[in-house]
Coordinates of C-alpha atoms (C1' of nucleotides) in Angstrom, one line a residue:
Chain A
X1 CA -18.7 21.5 -21.1
X2 CA -19.2 17.7 -21.3
X3 CA -16.6 16.1 -18.9
X4 CA -16.6 12.5 -20.3
X5 CA -16.6 13.8 -23.9
X6 CA -13.9 15.9 -23.1
X7 CA -11.6 13.7 -21.6
X8 CA -12.5 10.9 -24.6
X9 CA -11.7 13.6 -26.9
X10 CA -8.1 14.5 -25.4
X11 CA -7.4 11.1 -26.0
X12 CA -7.0 11.7 -29.9
X13 CA -4.2 14.2 -30.0
X14 CA -2.4 12.1 -27.2
X15 CA -2.5 9.1 -29.7
X16 CA -1.4 11.3 -32.3
X17 CA 1.9 11.7 -30.8
X18 CA 2.6 7.8 -31.3
X19 CA 1.0 4.6 -29.9
X20 CA 0.4 4.5 -26.3
X21 CA -0.8 1.4 -23.9
X22 CA -3.8 1.7 -21.3
X23 CA -1.7 2.9 -18.7
X24 CA 0.1 5.5 -20.3
X25 CA -3.2 7.1 -21.5
X26 CA -4.9 6.8 -18.1
X27 CA -1.8 8.7 -16.7
X28 CA -2.0 11.4 -19.1
X29 CA -5.6 12.0 -18.5
X30 CA -5.3 11.9 -14.9
X31 CA -8.3 9.2 -14.5
X32 CA -8.3 5.7 -13.3
X33 CA -7.3 3.1 -15.7
X34 CA -10.6 1.5 -15.8
X35 CA -12.3 5.0 -16.9
X36 CA -9.7 5.2 -19.7
X37 CA -10.3 1.5 -20.7
X38 CA -14.2 2.4 -21.1
X39 CA -13.2 5.8 -22.9
X40 CA -11.1 4.0 -25.3
X41 CA -13.5 1.1 -25.9
X42 CA -16.0 3.8 -27.0
X43 CA -13.5 5.3 -29.4
X44 CA -12.7 2.0 -30.5
X45 CA -16.4 1.1 -31.4
X46 CA -16.6 4.4 -33.5
X47 CA -13.3 3.3 -35.2
X48 CA -11.6 6.2 -34.3
X49 CA -8.9 4.2 -32.3
X50 CA -7.4 0.9 -33.2
X51 CA -5.8 -1.4 -31.2
X52 CA -2.8 -3.1 -32.7
X53 CA -1.6 -6.3 -32.3
X54 CA 0.9 -5.5 -29.4
X55 CA -2.3 -4.3 -27.6
X56 CA -1.4 -0.8 -27.5
X57 CA -4.0 1.8 -29.1
X58 CA -3.3 4.2 -31.9
X59 CA -5.7 6.4 -34.1
X60 CA -7.9 4.6 -36.3
X61 CA -9.1 4.3 -39.9
X62 CA -12.5 6.0 -39.7
X63 CA -10.5 9.1 -38.9
X64 CA -9.0 9.2 -42.4
X65 CA -12.5 8.4 -44.0
X66 CA -13.9 11.4 -41.7
X67 CA -11.5 13.8 -42.8
X68 CA -11.7 12.6 -46.4
X69 CA -15.5 13.3 -46.5
X70 CA -15.2 16.5 -44.7
X71 CA -12.5 17.8 -47.3
X72 CA -14.8 16.7 -50.2
X73 CA -17.5 18.9 -48.7
X74 CA -15.5 22.0 -49.0
X75 CA -16.8 23.5 -52.2
X76 CA -14.0 25.9 -52.6
X77 CA -11.9 23.1 -53.0
X78 CA -14.0 21.5 -55.6
X79 CA -14.2 24.6 -57.4
X80 CA -10.5 25.7 -57.1
X81 CA -9.0 22.3 -58.0
X82 CA -9.0 22.5 -61.7
X83 CA -7.7 26.1 -61.8
X84 CA -4.9 25.0 -59.5
X85 CA -4.0 22.1 -61.9
X86 CA -4.1 24.4 -65.0
X87 CA -1.8 26.9 -63.0
X88 CA 0.9 24.1 -62.3
X89 CA 0.7 23.1 -65.9
X90 CA 1.8 26.7 -66.9
X91 CA 4.3 27.4 -64.4
X92 CA 5.4 23.8 -63.1
X93 CA 5.7 25.1 -59.3
X94 CA 4.1 23.8 -56.3
X95 CA 0.5 25.3 -56.0
X96 CA -1.2 25.5 -52.8
X97 CA -4.8 26.4 -51.5
X98 CA -5.3 27.4 -47.9
X99 CA -8.3 28.4 -45.6
X100 CA -8.4 30.0 -42.2
X101 CA -10.3 28.2 -39.4
X102 CA -10.3 28.8 -35.6
X103 CA -6.9 30.5 -35.2
X104 CA -5.5 28.1 -37.7
X105 CA -4.3 28.2 -41.3
X106 CA -4.5 24.9 -43.2
X107 CA -3.6 23.6 -46.7
X108 CA -6.7 22.1 -48.2
X109 CA -5.1 21.4 -51.6
X110 CA -2.1 20.9 -53.4
X111 CA -0.5 20.3 -56.8
X112 CA 2.9 19.5 -56.6
X113 CA 5.8 21.0 -58.4
X114 CA 7.1 19.2 -61.7
X115 CA 10.7 19.7 -60.9
X116 CA 12.2 17.1 -58.9
X117 CA 12.8 19.3 -55.9
X118 CA 9.8 19.5 -54.1
X119 CA 9.2 21.2 -50.8
X120 CA 7.7 19.5 -47.7
X121 CA 4.0 20.2 -47.0
X122 CA 1.0 18.0 -46.6
X123 CA -2.6 18.8 -46.9
X124 CA -4.4 19.0 -43.7
X125 CA -1.3 20.2 -42.0
X126 CA -1.5 23.7 -40.2
X127 CA 0.6 26.5 -41.9
X128 CA 3.3 28.4 -40.3
X129 CA 1.2 31.1 -39.6
X130 CA 3.5 33.8 -39.0
X131 CA 5.4 33.6 -42.2
X132 CA 3.4 31.8 -44.8
X133 CA 2.2 34.2 -47.7
X134 CA -1.3 32.5 -47.8
X135 CA -1.7 32.9 -44.1
X136 CA -0.8 36.7 -44.4
X137 CA -3.7 37.0 -46.8
X138 CA -6.2 35.3 -44.7
X139 CA -5.4 37.0 -41.6
X140 CA -4.9 40.5 -43.2
X141 CA -8.9 40.2 -44.0
X142 CA -9.9 39.6 -40.5
X143 CA -11.7 42.2 -38.4
X144 CA -9.4 44.6 -36.9
X145 CA -10.1 43.6 -33.4
X146 CA -9.6 40.1 -34.0
X147 CA -6.6 40.2 -36.0
X148 CA -4.7 42.3 -33.5
X149 CA -6.1 39.7 -30.5
X150 CA -4.8 36.9 -32.6
X151 CA -1.4 38.5 -33.5
X152 CA -0.6 39.3 -29.7
X153 CA -1.5 35.5 -29.2
X154 CA 0.8 34.1 -31.6
X155 CA 4.3 32.6 -31.1
X156 CA 7.0 33.9 -33.7
X157 CA 9.4 31.3 -34.1
X158 CA 12.4 32.3 -35.9
X159 CA 12.6 29.7 -38.6
X160 CA 15.2 31.6 -40.7
X161 CA 16.7 35.3 -40.4
X162 CA 13.8 36.6 -42.4
X163 CA 11.0 35.1 -40.2
X164 CA 8.4 37.9 -38.9
X165 CA 10.1 38.4 -35.5
X166 CA 7.2 39.8 -33.4
X167 CA 3.4 40.9 -33.3
X168 CA 4.2 44.4 -34.3
X169 CA 6.0 43.7 -37.4
X170 CA 3.4 41.2 -38.1
X171 CA 0.6 43.5 -38.1
X172 CA 2.6 45.8 -39.9
X173 CA 3.0 43.5 -42.8
X174 CA -0.7 42.3 -42.5
X175 CA -1.5 45.9 -43.1
X176 CA 0.6 46.3 -46.3
X177 CA -0.8 42.8 -47.5
X178 CA -4.2 44.0 -47.2
X179 CA -3.5 47.2 -49.2
X180 CA -1.8 45.6 -52.0
X181 CA -4.0 42.5 -52.3
X182 CA -1.2 40.1 -52.6
X183 CA 1.6 38.5 -50.5
X184 CA 4.8 37.0 -50.5
X185 CA 7.0 34.7 -48.3
X186 CA 10.7 35.4 -49.3
X187 CA 12.7 32.5 -47.4
X188 CA 10.7 33.4 -44.1
X189 CA 10.0 29.8 -43.4
X190 CA 12.8 27.8 -45.2
X191 CA 15.6 29.7 -46.4
X192 CA 15.6 28.8 -49.8
X193 CA 12.2 28.6 -50.6
X194 CA 9.9 31.6 -51.9
X195 CA 6.2 31.9 -52.4
X196 CA 3.8 34.2 -54.2
X197 CA 0.0 34.2 -52.9
X198 CA -3.3 36.0 -54.0
X199 CA -6.6 35.8 -52.1
X200 CA -9.8 34.2 -53.1
X201 CA -12.8 36.1 -52.4
X202 CA -16.5 35.4 -51.7
X203 CA -19.5 37.4 -53.2
X204 CA -19.5 39.8 -50.4
X205 CA -15.7 40.3 -51.0
X206 CA -14.4 38.9 -47.8
X207 CA -11.3 36.5 -48.3
X208 CA -12.5 32.9 -48.0
X209 CA -9.3 31.1 -49.2
X210 CA -5.9 32.0 -50.4
X211 CA -3.7 30.5 -53.0
X212 CA 0.3 30.3 -53.6
X213 CA 3.0 29.3 -55.8
X214 CA 6.2 28.2 -54.3
X215 CA 9.6 27.4 -55.5
X216 CA 13.0 26.9 -54.3
X217 CA 15.8 29.4 -55.1
X218 CA 17.7 26.4 -57.2
X219 CA 15.0 26.6 -59.6
X220 CA 14.0 30.2 -59.9
X221 CA 15.1 33.3 -58.2
X222 CA 12.6 35.5 -56.0
X223 CA 12.5 37.8 -58.9
X224 CA 11.4 35.6 -61.5
X225 CA 9.1 34.0 -59.2
X226 CA 7.3 37.5 -58.9
X227 CA 6.8 37.9 -62.5
X228 CA 4.2 35.0 -62.0
X229 CA 2.2 37.2 -59.8
X230 CA -0.1 38.6 -62.7
X231 CA -1.1 35.0 -63.4
X232 CA -1.6 33.8 -59.8
X233 CA -3.9 37.1 -59.3
X234 CA -5.8 36.2 -62.5
X235 CA -6.3 32.4 -61.2
X236 CA -7.4 33.6 -57.8
X237 CA -9.7 36.0 -59.3
X238 CA -11.2 33.2 -61.8
X239 CA -11.8 31.1 -58.9
X240 CA -13.4 34.0 -56.8
X241 CA -15.6 34.7 -59.8
X242 CA -16.9 31.0 -59.9
X243 CA -17.1 30.7 -56.0
X244 CA -19.2 34.0 -55.7
X245 CA -21.3 32.7 -58.7
X246 CA -20.5 35.7 -60.9
X247 CA -18.9 33.3 -63.4
X248 CA -21.5 30.8 -65.0
X249 CA -20.7 27.2 -63.9
X250 CA -20.3 25.8 -67.2
X251 CA -19.0 22.2 -67.2
X252 CA -17.9 21.2 -63.7
X253 CA -16.3 17.8 -64.2
X254 CA -18.0 15.5 -61.4
Chain B
X1 CA -19.8 1.6 -23.7
X2 CA -20.2 5.1 -22.5
X3 CA -23.4 6.9 -23.6
X4 CA -22.3 10.4 -23.6
X5 CA -19.2 9.8 -25.6
X6 CA -20.8 7.5 -27.8
X7 CA -23.6 10.1 -28.7
X8 CA -20.7 12.7 -29.2
X9 CA -18.9 10.6 -31.7
X10 CA -22.1 9.7 -33.6
X11 CA -22.4 13.4 -34.6
X12 CA -19.2 13.2 -36.5
X13 CA -20.3 10.8 -39.4
X14 CA -23.6 12.6 -39.4
X15 CA -21.8 15.9 -40.2
X16 CA -19.8 14.1 -42.5
X17 CA -22.5 14.0 -44.8
X18 CA -22.8 17.7 -44.9
X19 CA -23.4 20.7 -42.5
X20 CA -26.5 20.4 -40.2
X21 CA -28.1 23.0 -37.7
X22 CA -28.6 22.1 -34.1
X23 CA -32.3 20.9 -34.5
X24 CA -31.5 18.3 -37.3
X25 CA -28.4 17.2 -35.1
X26 CA -30.6 16.5 -32.0
X27 CA -33.3 14.8 -33.9
X28 CA -30.8 12.3 -35.6
X29 CA -29.3 11.7 -32.3
X30 CA -32.6 11.4 -30.8
X31 CA -31.8 13.7 -28.0
X32 CA -32.7 16.9 -26.6
X33 CA -31.8 20.2 -28.3
X34 CA -29.9 21.4 -25.2
X35 CA -28.2 17.9 -25.1
X36 CA -27.1 18.0 -28.5
X37 CA -25.8 21.5 -27.8
X38 CA -23.6 20.7 -25.1
X39 CA -22.1 17.9 -27.0
X40 CA -21.7 19.9 -29.9
X41 CA -19.8 22.6 -27.8
X42 CA -17.6 19.9 -26.5
X43 CA -16.7 18.8 -29.9
X44 CA -16.0 22.6 -31.0
X45 CA -13.7 23.1 -28.2
X46 CA -11.6 20.1 -29.4
X47 CA -11.7 21.5 -33.0
X48 CA -13.6 18.8 -34.2
X49 CA -16.5 20.6 -35.5
X50 CA -16.5 24.2 -36.8
X51 CA -19.6 26.5 -36.8
X52 CA -19.9 28.1 -40.2
X53 CA -21.0 31.6 -40.6
X54 CA -24.7 30.6 -41.0
X55 CA -24.5 28.9 -37.8
X56 CA -24.4 25.4 -38.9
X57 CA -22.1 23.0 -37.8
X58 CA -19.8 21.1 -40.0
X59 CA -16.4 19.0 -39.5
X60 CA -13.6 20.8 -38.1
X61 CA -9.9 21.4 -39.0
X62 CA -8.5 19.5 -36.2
X63 CA -9.8 16.4 -37.8
X64 CA -7.4 16.8 -40.8
X65 CA -4.4 17.4 -38.7
X66 CA -5.2 14.3 -36.5
X67 CA -5.7 12.1 -39.6
X68 CA -2.4 13.6 -41.0
X69 CA -0.3 12.8 -37.7
X70 CA -1.8 9.3 -37.6
X71 CA -0.9 8.9 -41.3
X72 CA 2.6 10.0 -40.6
X73 CA 3.0 7.4 -37.8
X74 CA 2.2 4.5 -40.1
X75 CA 6.1 3.5 -40.8
X76 CA 4.9 1.1 -43.7
X77 CA 3.9 4.3 -45.5
X78 CA 7.0 5.9 -44.9
X79 CA 9.1 2.7 -45.8
X80 CA 7.2 2.1 -49.0
X81 CA 6.7 5.5 -50.4
X82 CA 9.9 5.7 -52.3
X83 CA 9.6 2.2 -53.7
X84 CA 6.1 3.4 -54.8
X85 CA 7.4 6.4 -56.6
X86 CA 10.3 4.6 -58.3
X87 CA 7.8 1.9 -59.5
X88 CA 5.5 4.7 -60.9
X89 CA 8.6 6.2 -62.9
X90 CA 9.3 2.8 -64.4
X91 CA 6.0 2.0 -65.4
X92 CA 4.2 5.3 -65.6
X93 CA 0.9 4.0 -64.1
X94 CA -1.0 4.7 -60.8
X95 CA 0.4 2.9 -57.7
X96 CA -1.7 2.2 -54.5
X97 CA -0.5 1.4 -51.0
X98 CA -3.2 -0.3 -48.8
X99 CA -3.8 -1.9 -45.5
X100 CA -6.5 -3.8 -43.6
X101 CA -8.0 -2.5 -40.6
X102 CA -11.0 -3.4 -38.7
X103 CA -12.9 -5.0 -41.5
X104 CA -12.0 -2.3 -44.1
X105 CA -9.4 -2.1 -46.6
X106 CA -8.2 1.3 -47.3
X107 CA -5.6 3.3 -49.3
X108 CA -2.8 5.1 -47.3
X109 CA -0.8 6.0 -50.2
X110 CA -0.9 6.6 -53.8
X111 CA 1.3 7.8 -56.8
X112 CA -0.6 9.0 -59.7
X113 CA -0.3 7.8 -63.4
X114 CA 1.8 9.9 -65.5
X115 CA -0.9 9.4 -68.2
X116 CA -3.6 12.0 -68.6
X117 CA -6.2 9.5 -67.7
X118 CA -6.4 8.8 -64.0
X119 CA -8.6 6.6 -62.1
X120 CA -10.5 8.3 -59.3
X121 CA -9.3 7.2 -55.9
X122 CA -8.3 9.0 -52.7
X123 CA -5.9 8.2 -49.8
X124 CA -8.1 7.4 -46.8
X125 CA -10.8 6.1 -48.7
X126 CA -12.0 2.6 -48.0
X127 CA -11.7 0.2 -50.9
X128 CA -14.4 -1.8 -52.8
X129 CA -13.4 -4.7 -50.6
X130 CA -15.0 -7.6 -52.6
X131 CA -13.0 -6.8 -55.9
X132 CA -9.9 -4.7 -55.3
X133 CA -6.8 -6.7 -55.9
X134 CA -5.2 -5.3 -52.8
X135 CA -8.3 -6.1 -50.9
X136 CA -8.1 -9.7 -51.9
X137 CA -4.5 -10.1 -50.8
X138 CA -5.0 -8.5 -47.5
X139 CA -8.0 -10.6 -46.6
X140 CA -6.6 -14.1 -48.1
X141 CA -4.0 -13.8 -45.1
X142 CA -6.7 -13.4 -42.4
X143 CA -7.0 -16.6 -40.3
X144 CA -9.5 -18.9 -41.6
X145 CA -12.3 -18.2 -39.3
X146 CA -12.1 -14.6 -39.5
X147 CA -12.0 -14.5 -43.4
X148 CA -15.0 -16.8 -43.4
X149 CA -17.0 -14.6 -41.0
X150 CA -16.1 -11.4 -42.6
X151 CA -16.9 -12.7 -46.2
X152 CA -20.2 -13.7 -45.1
X153 CA -20.9 -10.7 -43.6
X154 CA -20.1 -8.6 -46.5
X155 CA -22.2 -7.2 -49.2
X156 CA -21.3 -7.9 -52.8
X157 CA -22.2 -5.1 -54.9
X158 CA -22.3 -5.8 -58.6
X159 CA -20.3 -2.8 -59.9
X160 CA -19.9 -4.5 -63.3
X161 CA -20.4 -8.1 -64.7
X162 CA -17.0 -9.3 -63.6
X163 CA -17.7 -8.1 -59.8
X164 CA -17.5 -11.2 -57.1
X165 CA -21.2 -12.0 -56.8
X166 CA -21.3 -13.8 -53.5
X167 CA -19.3 -14.9 -50.5
X168 CA -18.9 -18.5 -52.0
X169 CA -17.1 -17.0 -55.2
X170 CA -15.0 -14.6 -52.9
X171 CA -13.7 -17.2 -50.7
X172 CA -12.8 -19.4 -53.6
X173 CA -10.7 -16.6 -55.0
X174 CA -9.3 -15.7 -51.8
X175 CA -7.8 -19.2 -51.7
X176 CA -6.2 -19.0 -55.1
X177 CA -4.7 -15.6 -54.1
X178 CA -3.3 -16.9 -51.1
X179 CA -1.8 -19.6 -53.0
X180 CA -0.5 -17.7 -55.8
X181 CA 0.9 -14.8 -53.7
X182 CA -0.5 -12.3 -56.0
X183 CA -3.8 -10.9 -57.2
X184 CA -5.6 -8.9 -59.9
X185 CA -8.8 -7.0 -60.4
X186 CA -9.8 -7.3 -64.2
X187 CA -12.7 -5.0 -64.6
X188 CA -14.4 -5.9 -61.4
X189 CA -14.8 -2.4 -60.1
X190 CA -14.8 -0.4 -63.0
X191 CA -15.3 -1.9 -66.4
X192 CA -12.3 -0.5 -68.0
X193 CA -9.8 -0.8 -65.2
X194 CA -7.4 -3.5 -64.4
X195 CA -5.0 -3.9 -61.4
X196 CA -2.2 -6.1 -60.5
X197 CA -1.1 -6.4 -56.7
X198 CA 1.5 -8.1 -54.6
X199 CA 1.7 -8.4 -50.8
X200 CA 4.1 -6.7 -48.5
X201 CA 4.9 -9.0 -45.5
X202 CA 6.4 -8.2 -41.9
X203 CA 9.2 -10.3 -40.3
X204 CA 6.5 -12.8 -39.4
X205 CA 5.5 -13.5 -42.8
X206 CA 2.2 -12.1 -42.0
X207 CA 0.8 -9.6 -44.9
X208 CA 0.8 -6.1 -43.3
X209 CA -0.1 -4.2 -46.6
X210 CA -0.5 -4.8 -50.3
X211 CA 0.4 -2.5 -53.3
X212 CA -1.0 -2.4 -56.9
X213 CA -0.5 -0.9 -60.2
X214 CA -3.7 0.2 -61.9
X215 CA -4.3 0.9 -65.6
X216 CA -7.1 1.9 -68.0
X217 CA -7.8 -0.4 -70.9
X218 CA -7.3 2.5 -73.2
X219 CA -3.8 2.8 -72.1
X220 CA -2.6 -0.9 -71.8
X221 CA -4.5 -4.2 -72.1
X222 CA -4.6 -6.7 -69.2
X223 CA -2.2 -8.9 -70.7
X224 CA 0.3 -6.0 -71.0
X225 CA -0.3 -4.9 -67.5
X226 CA 0.1 -8.6 -66.2
X227 CA 3.5 -8.5 -67.8
X228 CA 4.4 -5.9 -64.9
X229 CA 3.8 -8.7 -62.4
X230 CA 7.5 -9.6 -61.8
X231 CA 8.4 -6.0 -61.1
X232 CA 5.4 -5.4 -58.9
X233 CA 6.5 -8.3 -56.9
X234 CA 9.9 -7.4 -56.7
X235 CA 9.2 -4.0 -55.4
X236 CA 6.6 -5.4 -52.8
X237 CA 9.5 -7.8 -51.8
X238 CA 11.8 -5.0 -51.6
X239 CA 9.4 -3.0 -49.1
X240 CA 8.9 -6.4 -47.1
X241 CA 12.6 -6.7 -46.8
X242 CA 12.9 -3.2 -45.3
X243 CA 10.0 -3.2 -43.2
X244 CA 10.8 -6.5 -41.8
X245 CA 14.5 -5.4 -41.0
X246 CA 16.1 -7.8 -43.1
X247 CA 17.2 -5.0 -45.4
X248 CA 19.7 -2.7 -43.7
X249 CA 18.1 1.0 -43.5
X250 CA 20.7 2.6 -45.7
X251 CA 19.7 6.3 -46.3
X252 CA 16.1 7.0 -45.3
X253 CA 15.6 10.6 -46.4
X254 CA 13.6 12.5 -43.6
Chain C
dT1 C1' -47.5 43.7 -33.9
dC2 C1' -47.8 39.1 -33.4
dA3 C1' -46.2 34.5 -34.2
dA4 C1' -43.1 31.1 -35.1
dG5 C1' -38.6 29.3 -35.1
dC6 C1' -34.1 28.9 -33.3
dG7 C1' -30.4 28.7 -30.1
dT8 C1' -29.6 29.2 -25.5
dT9 C1' -29.6 29.1 -20.0
dG10 C1' -30.8 27.5 -14.8
dC11 C1' -32.4 24.2 -12.2
dA12 C1' -33.9 19.8 -10.1
dA13 C1' -34.2 14.8 -11.0
dA14 C1' -32.1 10.7 -11.9
dT15 C1' -29.4 8.4 -14.9
dA16 C1' -24.8 7.2 -16.0
dA17 C1' -19.8 7.5 -15.2
dT18 C1' -16.3 7.0 -11.7
dG19 C1' -12.9 5.0 -8.6
dC20 C1' -12.2 1.0 -5.8
dA21 C1' -10.6 -3.6 -5.1
dA22 C1' -10.1 -7.8 -6.7
dC23 C1' -9.3 -11.2 -10.3
dG24 C1' -6.7 -13.6 -14.3
dA25 C1' -3.3 -13.8 -17.8
dC26 C1' 1.2 -13.2 -19.0
dC27 C1' 6.2 -12.3 -18.5
dA28 C1' 10.5 -12.4 -16.2
dT29 C1' 13.3 -13.2 -12.3
dT30 C1' 14.9 -16.4 -8.6
Chain D
dA1 C1' 8.7 -24.6 -10.6
dA2 C1' 7.4 -21.0 -7.9
dT3 C1' 6.7 -16.3 -7.2
dG4 C1' 6.4 -11.4 -7.6
dG5 C1' 5.5 -7.8 -10.8
dT6 C1' 2.9 -5.5 -14.5
dC7 C1' -1.0 -5.0 -17.1
dG8 C1' -5.9 -5.3 -19.0
dT9 C1' -10.6 -6.4 -17.1
dT10 C1' -14.8 -6.7 -14.4
dG11 C1' -18.6 -6.0 -10.6
dC12 C1' -20.3 -2.9 -7.7
dA13 C1' -21.8 1.1 -4.5
dT14 C1' -21.1 5.9 -4.5
dT15 C1' -21.4 10.2 -6.3
dA16 C1' -20.9 13.4 -9.6
dT17 C1' -22.5 14.1 -14.4
dT18 C1' -25.5 14.5 -17.8
dT19 C1' -30.3 15.1 -19.1
dG20 C1' -34.9 17.0 -20.1
dC21 C1' -37.8 20.6 -19.0
dA22 C1' -39.6 25.1 -19.2
dA23 C1' -38.7 29.8 -19.8
dC24 C1' -36.1 33.4 -22.0
dG25 C1' -34.1 36.5 -26.1
dC26 C1' -33.3 36.7 -30.5
dT27 C1' -34.3 37.0 -35.5
dT28 C1' -37.6 36.1 -39.5
dG29 C1' -41.5 36.5 -41.8
dA30 C1' -46.6 37.0 -41.9

DNA sequence: TCAAGCGTTGCAAATAATGCAACGACCATT
DNA sequence: AATGGTCGTTGCATTATTTGCAACGCTTGA
């Protein structure tokens, strides 16, 4: 909509791939070097871009700070966190919290497993949307049309033999998930890792977030993990209650 | 340098304070509503801004993803992390890693204390620059002129009675730190919390990062914490060795 | 029913961004 | 030492891009 801003913002994902010098940026933007320079300077003034000692540019510090502040303003996260910690204390496994936003599902909180073997994931990282248990829950709640459109648009990478292979299978899975009110991922993303997930709902009943417990095969079998389902659902419901205002907010530790 | 981009980017910190509607954004930017709308739309297309259900805008998901990617490109962090974890296993306290960038010091990694009492801090959060032990180390290494200029420019908030009160005291402290090659913060930020920190140096000997161990009085006294200094320094040196390429990179776990 | 507030669009005016060409600094090669 | 190349930087004229305005449609509340 605004060409100048559009160009400037296109620099960010470009630099996310790694540091680049002026010429590279100009080339990949398809503009003159002088133009790229002025854009970079503006980004620099705002701290979004940093110029390292070898003169190349990379993403800057303010970006972290902004993401941080944005994160802290998400009240679901704030409400959910103590519950996630408690759940982690009870079962010992990795606990995740995720939301859907603009065709992506991303983790917004995580409490690490107490076992030495941990799975790789990072807060802020987009989730493998076609296989993750939390993603299924969040997408299953979208309006029919939107869900359908999104499913068609997605890629279906075969992470493992059990990954969701195509849109049709995915939509079917979503229907199941929608009906039963919980979801699993049994080795669909990484062969040896299983998850159980439950939805968190707002006052109007719509799914606003989803949480999951993940554990590798070497620690517990899929069956054992499934026995945690009632606990996960209870935790999710507790968060739902607090988020929608049904449960009185007793003592929220600031 | 570029007015349009400048205005667009000014929207981000504004939204970081909390969600805002079109009118508010336009007012605070000092531009017409239609202008603000077009800027917001561009930011939206890039995922930096999200429009929530009540039509108000807030910071978007891509911001997290970008910050995430930027983070992963910082190789100091990657190299240092296993060392930080090991140190935490040895002493049990909270371990921080911080860098200096553009007049700010910020945490880029953290391993939480194993004790129930934890200090509040977040990765990506700017550090209390006038008192934190890691900040002293990073600033102490700046060129004389820059250090002086920065010290004059800073605010000196009195977090506690032991906070650095003014530029003069700060510069003196930096001189000491520079000479001894390590730093402390004894209750200068929060009355009951102490830190010991050591510098991480690149191949050219310049300080590229700093790490610290922090613990509250209720767990260990300041004296006891200081006995950890040799261990902290050894850890920092190990990281320096690996970062500067002196130590062969044996088996970096991807 | 009417008024007020908000987001949205088309348009003409003018400001602000663009590409060019030229300069200086730095590095490596001859 | 001298030269050729690369890279970042600046001033300027051109032109495209952004801007503010006014008007419209919508929802909300009196």
